[in-house]
Amino acid sequence: MKKIINIAIIAHVDAGKSTLVDGILSASGVFNHAQKSVERVMDSNDLEKERGITIYSKNCSVMYKDTKINIVDTPGHADFAGEVERIIKTVDTVILLVDSVEGPMPQTRFVLRKALEQNLKPIVLINKMDKTESRPDAVLEEIYDLFLELDADESQLFFPILYGITRDFKVSRHQDVRDASMDVLFDTILEHTEIYSNKDNLPLQMQVSTLGYDAYLGRLGIGRIHQGVLEQGQALSVIDNSGKLSHARIKKMFVYNGITHREVAKANSGDIVVISGISNITVGDTLCSLESPLPMEAIMVEQPTLSMNFYVNTSPLQGKEGKLITSRNIKERLNRELEVNVGLKVEPGSSSDYFTVSGRGELHLSILIETMRREGYELSIGKPHVILEERSGVTYEPIDRVIIETPEKYSGKIIEQMSLRHGNLYDVEQHNDTVRQYWYIPARLILGFRTDLINMTRGNAIMMRQHYKYDVQAGTMKVPKRGSLISNAAGNSMSFPMFHIQDRGSFFIGAQTEVYPGMIVGVTNKENDMWVNVIRNKRLNSYRGNGRGGKEDALKLEEPIALTLEYALDYINDDELVEVTPLNIRLRKKHLKQ
């Protein structure tokens, strides 16, 4: 029986979780020479590397002395909070990572609450001690306050405190981390966490906490063996969250070994395993022996709060850039996503050309859209809408907890705009010239505000959102409508007409961009839409029109607005769509004719 400890690394986004895992893996010697030069090796997905965030939780393991340590790198963004909640139920302790400048953030509160509810005793690591604005003593006080607010018991309040620069693989028990090493972290884990007790002789119990997918093996179930021994090829009972019992047989079984996994014939209690062979396995399922079917407490999967319609692309440019364009292609891809993404919900639309896809937030769904376009799909996306609930004839809506950090000179404008959106300001903090505002606000009224916030503060603001609860629907608000510049002709855009239109608004496109009637090419300075001709070129003749010796003015166009997927989803109104292809993101009207 191996000595096994399972740990999860939890924190707010961009606190350094994946970098800490790099340090753990490097110090334990599991990297080869090629992997040593790769930053955030656990963020294997292209989107994770580009955005610098963890999207999917991942497992790895290291050996330290005579103990196997299974490590789970968790997402930090609020849209993936449910995945973190499930992972915490499979570990023996958590490392709470906190930025030495920012201190505890909204996601820090959520993941710490879940850890404390599972009676875990966290290890606190204050990271990024090399920052010039580092304030470890003040941050530590904020951490203690957070523990007290979350009703931590006495044993949980006596947590080990470590300081580090995870980018340089340094962790110390003191604030001076110049001569520190990762061994301090390993020793703290062994001192602070009990080895998982030997429960091999008890009846089998294993609960699935995460799903995976393999092109050859199909759907995979990942979870910790709570008790008993699991063997490859074993026949067992499967009990789902509703209590329904069925029988199945394991075909393949793997355990984690470094950043990969290896096939094994047998696994012991306490270890985290990956199994295949059960086609309908899902999160919360308990695997038991045939003789003693003992279900574990059901895992409640988080419910979606936001929905979007995924339409077949019907623009005049359909099929020019993508190969997967039919409703059947889109349906098959969404069904495949449901195999691993339990926070997602897909429903057929009222017609065959669209599907309603629901998730935990804009990032959750935009990651799916971005992944699909990179795989060669073309589709159009409708405006996001929050999901309302009816309870005893009363309408409830999702409320978000929002933090906005901005220079002090913009704070008044933000308070004005958030108040118009029925926001409730419950706290304000000031650090030097930066103000941090804490709000509760209806999710439907904060949709699209990020774009306004960027314009209002000239890009000098950071906004973080997290679902808080459902509450009685607040009043309505007349949000100023953005007017759009809409092309009324098909062809390639030209500098001459765009130069004379740009005083009416700002463009999303540059010259020599293919456009079609009904395509949104820019945003107006006023609230009304404006249909414009951006393909009409200057008439060519032998006369010079300015009467200045034949000299003409250069046509200088302003830099177009960068049209990212998140910006586009924030921008559109109910009568507009985002056209997504492998090469471009465009905006268009639902009905292309004027």
XYZ file of C-alpha atoms in Angstrom, residues 96-464:
369
model
C -4.755 28.425 -1.219
C -2.726 30.748 -3.432
C -3.152 34.497 -2.864
C -1.508 37.380 -4.726
C 0.707 39.483 -2.442
C -0.746 42.704 -3.911
C -4.360 41.931 -4.816
C -5.151 39.839 -1.742
C -8.270 37.609 -1.613
C -10.589 38.074 -4.623
C -14.175 36.880 -5.328
C -13.151 33.442 -6.552
C -10.835 33.066 -3.548
C -13.862 33.407 -1.289
C -15.879 30.831 -3.232
C -13.240 28.077 -3.420
C -12.139 28.609 0.192
C -15.746 28.297 1.387
C -16.088 24.963 -0.399
C -12.815 23.714 1.088
C -13.861 24.682 4.617
C -17.269 23.017 4.153
C -15.421 19.759 3.372
C -13.511 20.149 6.672
C -10.209 20.547 4.838
C -7.331 22.380 6.511
C -5.778 24.654 3.872
C -2.154 25.620 3.392
C -1.868 29.340 2.559
C 0.779 30.453 0.081
C 1.184 34.201 -0.484
C 2.607 34.433 -3.996
C 4.416 37.017 -6.153
C 6.544 38.335 -3.312
C 8.861 39.930 -5.875
C 6.328 42.636 -6.777
C 7.363 46.138 -5.728
C 3.839 46.813 -4.364
C 3.877 43.591 -2.325
C 2.018 43.927 1.009
C 2.168 40.451 2.614
C 1.255 41.530 6.161
C -1.903 43.350 5.060
C -2.854 40.479 2.730
C -2.396 37.984 5.569
C -4.775 40.036 7.727
C -7.317 39.987 4.887
C -6.944 36.191 4.658
C -7.589 35.808 8.403
C -10.650 38.055 8.086
C -11.904 35.911 5.201
C -11.472 32.694 7.215
C -13.446 34.237 10.089
C -16.208 35.471 7.754
C -16.544 31.940 6.384
C -16.890 30.457 9.905
C -13.652 28.469 9.853
C -13.244 26.327 12.964
C -10.296 26.630 15.317
C -8.222 23.903 13.660
C -8.683 25.491 10.230
C -7.568 28.920 11.496
C -4.128 27.568 12.456
C -3.071 27.162 8.848
C 0.577 27.013 7.718
C 1.703 30.266 6.067
C 4.174 30.156 3.194
C 5.597 32.878 0.957
C 6.816 32.389 -2.561
C 7.731 33.407 -6.079
C 6.278 30.465 -7.990
C 7.644 31.803 -11.277
C 11.160 31.211 -9.902
C 10.138 27.980 -8.103
C 10.816 29.473 -4.662
C 8.728 28.856 -1.524
C 9.728 29.846 2.026
C 8.294 29.935 5.530
C 9.522 33.527 5.763
C 8.957 36.656 3.703
C 12.566 36.623 2.532
C 12.401 34.086 -0.310
C 15.799 34.655 -1.896
C 17.276 31.319 -0.794
C 14.023 29.341 -0.805
C 13.226 26.078 -2.599
C 10.213 23.896 -3.414
C 11.236 21.382 -0.748
C 9.695 23.714 1.833
C 6.292 23.222 0.167
C 6.687 19.439 -0.027
C 7.710 19.207 3.640
C 4.775 21.408 4.683
C 2.338 19.153 2.783
C 3.679 16.046 4.547
C 3.709 17.716 7.979
C 0.259 19.263 7.658
C -1.697 16.523 5.849
C -2.460 13.031 7.054
C -1.685 10.149 4.728
C -4.875 8.634 3.306
C -5.769 5.745 5.589
C -5.685 2.173 4.259
C -9.275 1.179 3.383
C -8.440 -1.605 0.931
C -10.319 -4.248 2.914
C -13.652 -2.350 2.809
C -16.319 -2.714 0.058
C -15.527 -0.706 -3.079
C -16.681 2.938 -3.284
C -15.476 5.350 -5.965
C -17.251 8.535 -7.059
C -16.749 10.178 -10.454
C -15.852 13.876 -10.052
C -14.665 14.766 -13.582
C -15.215 13.496 -17.106
C -12.766 13.040 -19.943
C -12.932 11.864 -23.531
C -10.593 9.802 -25.681
C -11.046 9.188 -29.403
C -10.246 5.485 -28.948
C -11.571 4.740 -25.449
C -14.663 6.991 -25.522
C -16.029 8.592 -22.360
C -13.734 8.512 -19.317
C -14.615 8.789 -15.638
C -12.100 10.347 -13.228
C -12.354 10.159 -9.449
C -10.837 8.987 -6.179
C -11.268 5.482 -4.816
C -12.850 6.242 -1.447
C -12.458 2.697 -0.176
C -11.773 -0.787 -1.472
C -9.679 -1.947 -4.421
C -10.509 -1.440 -8.103
C -9.313 -3.902 -10.747
C -9.256 -3.721 -14.532
C -12.044 -5.815 -16.053
C -13.988 -5.829 -12.794
C -17.803 -6.103 -12.923
C -19.432 -3.572 -10.608
C -22.589 -1.648 -9.713
C -23.099 1.949 -10.855
C -25.458 4.193 -8.850
C -26.322 7.586 -10.353
C -27.349 10.800 -8.541
C -31.030 9.784 -8.591
C -30.282 6.431 -6.924
C -30.810 4.302 -10.044
C -28.628 1.175 -10.064
C -27.101 -0.511 -13.128
C -24.251 -2.892 -13.841
C -21.091 -2.333 -15.890
C -17.567 -3.568 -16.421
C -14.315 -1.584 -16.519
C -12.302 -2.063 -19.709
C -9.218 0.080 -19.029
C -7.861 1.798 -15.911
C -5.090 4.362 -15.509
C -3.362 6.220 -12.659
C -1.416 9.473 -12.917
C 2.348 9.301 -13.257
C 3.915 12.755 -13.578
C 1.998 14.696 -16.240
C 0.857 11.530 -18.034
C -1.101 8.488 -16.944
C -0.170 4.822 -17.157
C -2.360 1.759 -17.418
C -2.616 -0.422 -14.301
C -4.356 -3.695 -13.467
C -5.211 -2.680 -9.899
C -5.563 0.537 -7.875
C -5.838 1.050 -4.116
C -7.977 3.226 -1.903
C -7.031 6.900 -1.898
C -5.653 6.981 -5.441
C -7.174 9.047 -8.280
C -7.928 6.851 -11.290
C -9.180 7.196 -14.877
C -11.539 4.447 -16.086
C -13.127 3.599 -19.442
C -15.808 1.172 -20.565
C -18.955 2.792 -19.093
C -20.480 4.745 -21.981
C -23.070 6.698 -19.954
C -20.948 7.464 -16.913
C -21.375 10.984 -15.532
C -20.342 13.213 -12.645
C -21.643 11.975 -9.279
C -21.932 8.294 -10.242
C -20.774 5.923 -7.504
C -18.979 2.709 -8.510
C -19.535 -0.097 -5.994
C -18.973 -3.822 -5.712
C -21.792 -6.091 -6.889
C -22.194 -7.521 -3.394
C -22.314 -4.199 -1.489
C -23.830 -1.343 -3.546
C -23.145 1.631 -1.233
C -23.926 5.005 -2.883
C -22.005 8.096 -1.829
C -23.599 11.512 -1.302
C -24.873 12.873 -4.619
C -22.856 15.620 -6.326
C -25.121 18.439 -7.467
C -24.028 19.768 -10.848
C -24.217 23.561 -11.109
C -27.148 24.889 -13.121
C -26.598 27.211 -16.111
C -27.366 30.920 -15.708
C -26.826 32.177 -19.278
C -28.026 30.964 -22.684
C -27.241 31.736 -26.334
C -28.719 30.527 -29.617
C -26.275 28.782 -31.971
C -27.568 29.263 -35.544
C -26.501 27.754 -38.847
C -24.527 30.438 -40.700
C -26.739 31.846 -43.474
C -24.629 34.808 -44.584
C -23.623 35.285 -48.257
C -20.096 34.199 -47.263
C -21.277 30.835 -45.947
C -18.878 27.964 -46.611
C -16.013 30.122 -47.905
C -13.889 29.754 -44.764
C -15.255 26.740 -42.860
C -16.041 23.157 -43.831
C -18.458 22.171 -41.020
C -21.504 24.345 -41.654
C -24.678 22.235 -41.434
C -27.017 21.868 -38.461
C -26.066 18.174 -38.314
C -22.372 19.121 -37.940
C -23.174 21.583 -35.155
C -25.472 19.121 -33.358
C -22.853 16.355 -33.404
C -20.195 18.724 -32.033
C -22.450 19.976 -29.224
C -23.383 16.407 -28.281
C -19.686 15.544 -28.117
C -19.111 18.531 -25.836
C -21.837 17.259 -23.499
C -19.728 14.122 -22.975
C -17.214 16.084 -20.871
C -18.809 19.457 -20.093
C -21.437 18.732 -17.439
C -22.099 22.436 -16.828
C -23.466 22.736 -20.369
C -27.064 22.243 -21.517
C -28.185 21.943 -25.164
C -31.807 22.123 -26.331
C -33.194 22.065 -29.889
C -34.676 25.354 -31.108
C -38.170 25.900 -32.458
C -36.753 25.356 -35.961
C -34.045 23.006 -37.208
C -31.521 25.761 -37.930
C -30.565 26.614 -34.344
C -29.890 25.206 -30.855
C -30.174 26.890 -27.452
C -26.937 26.376 -25.514
C -26.827 27.255 -21.800
C -23.798 27.573 -19.528
C -22.382 29.235 -16.437
C -21.332 32.527 -18.036
C -20.009 34.348 -21.066
C -16.500 32.903 -20.766
C -17.826 29.357 -20.377
C -19.752 29.628 -23.666
C -17.218 31.764 -25.552
C -14.525 29.130 -24.907
C -16.773 26.555 -26.580
C -17.423 28.871 -29.557
C -13.721 29.671 -29.965
C -12.843 25.969 -29.823
C -15.462 25.146 -32.476
C -14.270 27.813 -34.909
C -10.693 26.536 -34.615
C -11.957 23.064 -35.477
C -13.401 24.343 -38.779
C -16.997 25.158 -37.804
C -19.039 28.079 -39.120
C -22.013 29.308 -37.099
C -23.853 32.435 -35.972
C -24.447 33.330 -32.325
C -27.376 35.286 -30.913
C -27.359 37.749 -28.043
C -26.737 36.168 -24.600
C -29.732 36.059 -22.234
C -29.859 35.203 -18.537
C -31.998 32.267 -17.428
C -34.950 33.289 -15.225
C -36.762 31.046 -12.733
C -40.415 31.009 -11.691
C -41.110 30.258 -8.019
C -44.707 30.387 -6.765
C -45.612 32.866 -9.493
C -42.654 35.165 -8.729
C -39.827 35.670 -11.247
C -36.285 35.206 -9.934
C -33.127 36.184 -11.778
C -29.387 35.547 -11.263
C -27.483 38.151 -9.268
C -23.740 38.636 -9.828
C -21.071 39.746 -7.411
C -18.925 42.246 -9.344
C -15.585 43.838 -8.484
C -14.390 46.821 -10.526
C -10.867 48.151 -10.075
C -10.097 51.511 -11.671
C -8.141 54.753 -11.221
C -9.891 57.048 -8.737
C -10.823 59.688 -11.355
C -13.218 57.253 -13.087
C -14.944 55.913 -9.956
C -17.765 58.479 -10.033
C -18.760 57.589 -13.603
C -18.795 53.890 -12.733
C -20.992 54.419 -9.668
C -23.433 56.410 -11.811
C -23.657 53.728 -14.519
C -23.868 50.800 -12.090
C -26.608 52.532 -10.094
C -28.657 52.970 -13.291
C -28.370 49.198 -13.681
C -29.856 48.589 -10.193
C -26.419 47.782 -8.759
C -25.954 47.684 -4.981
C -22.556 49.014 -3.840
C -21.641 47.171 -0.638
C -17.941 47.965 -0.180
C -15.186 50.269 -1.451
C -11.422 49.953 -0.951
C -8.665 52.347 -1.968
C -5.014 51.432 -2.560
C -2.953 54.499 -3.504
C -4.715 55.985 -6.577
C -6.704 52.835 -7.345
C -10.277 52.289 -6.165
C -11.860 48.835 -5.882
C -15.678 48.779 -5.823
C -17.765 45.752 -4.761
C -21.258 45.407 -6.237
C -24.287 43.114 -6.313
C -26.104 43.543 -9.628
C -28.650 41.636 -11.787
C -26.723 39.580 -14.355
C -29.002 40.675 -17.234
C -28.165 44.339 -16.598
C -24.400 43.810 -16.516
C -24.369 42.019 -19.893
C -22.547 44.210 -22.385
C -21.273 46.601 -19.706
C -17.652 45.517 -20.127
C -17.444 47.298 -23.484
C -18.912 50.499 -22.009
C -16.526 50.232 -19.041
C -13.489 50.016 -21.322
C -14.611 53.079 -23.272
C -15.566 54.998 -20.119
C -12.183 54.449 -18.441
C -10.049 54.456 -21.622
C -9.075 50.861 -20.948
C -7.953 51.529 -17.357
C -10.405 49.231 -15.557
C -10.565 45.591 -14.515
C -13.947 43.927 -13.959
C -14.445 40.520 -12.299
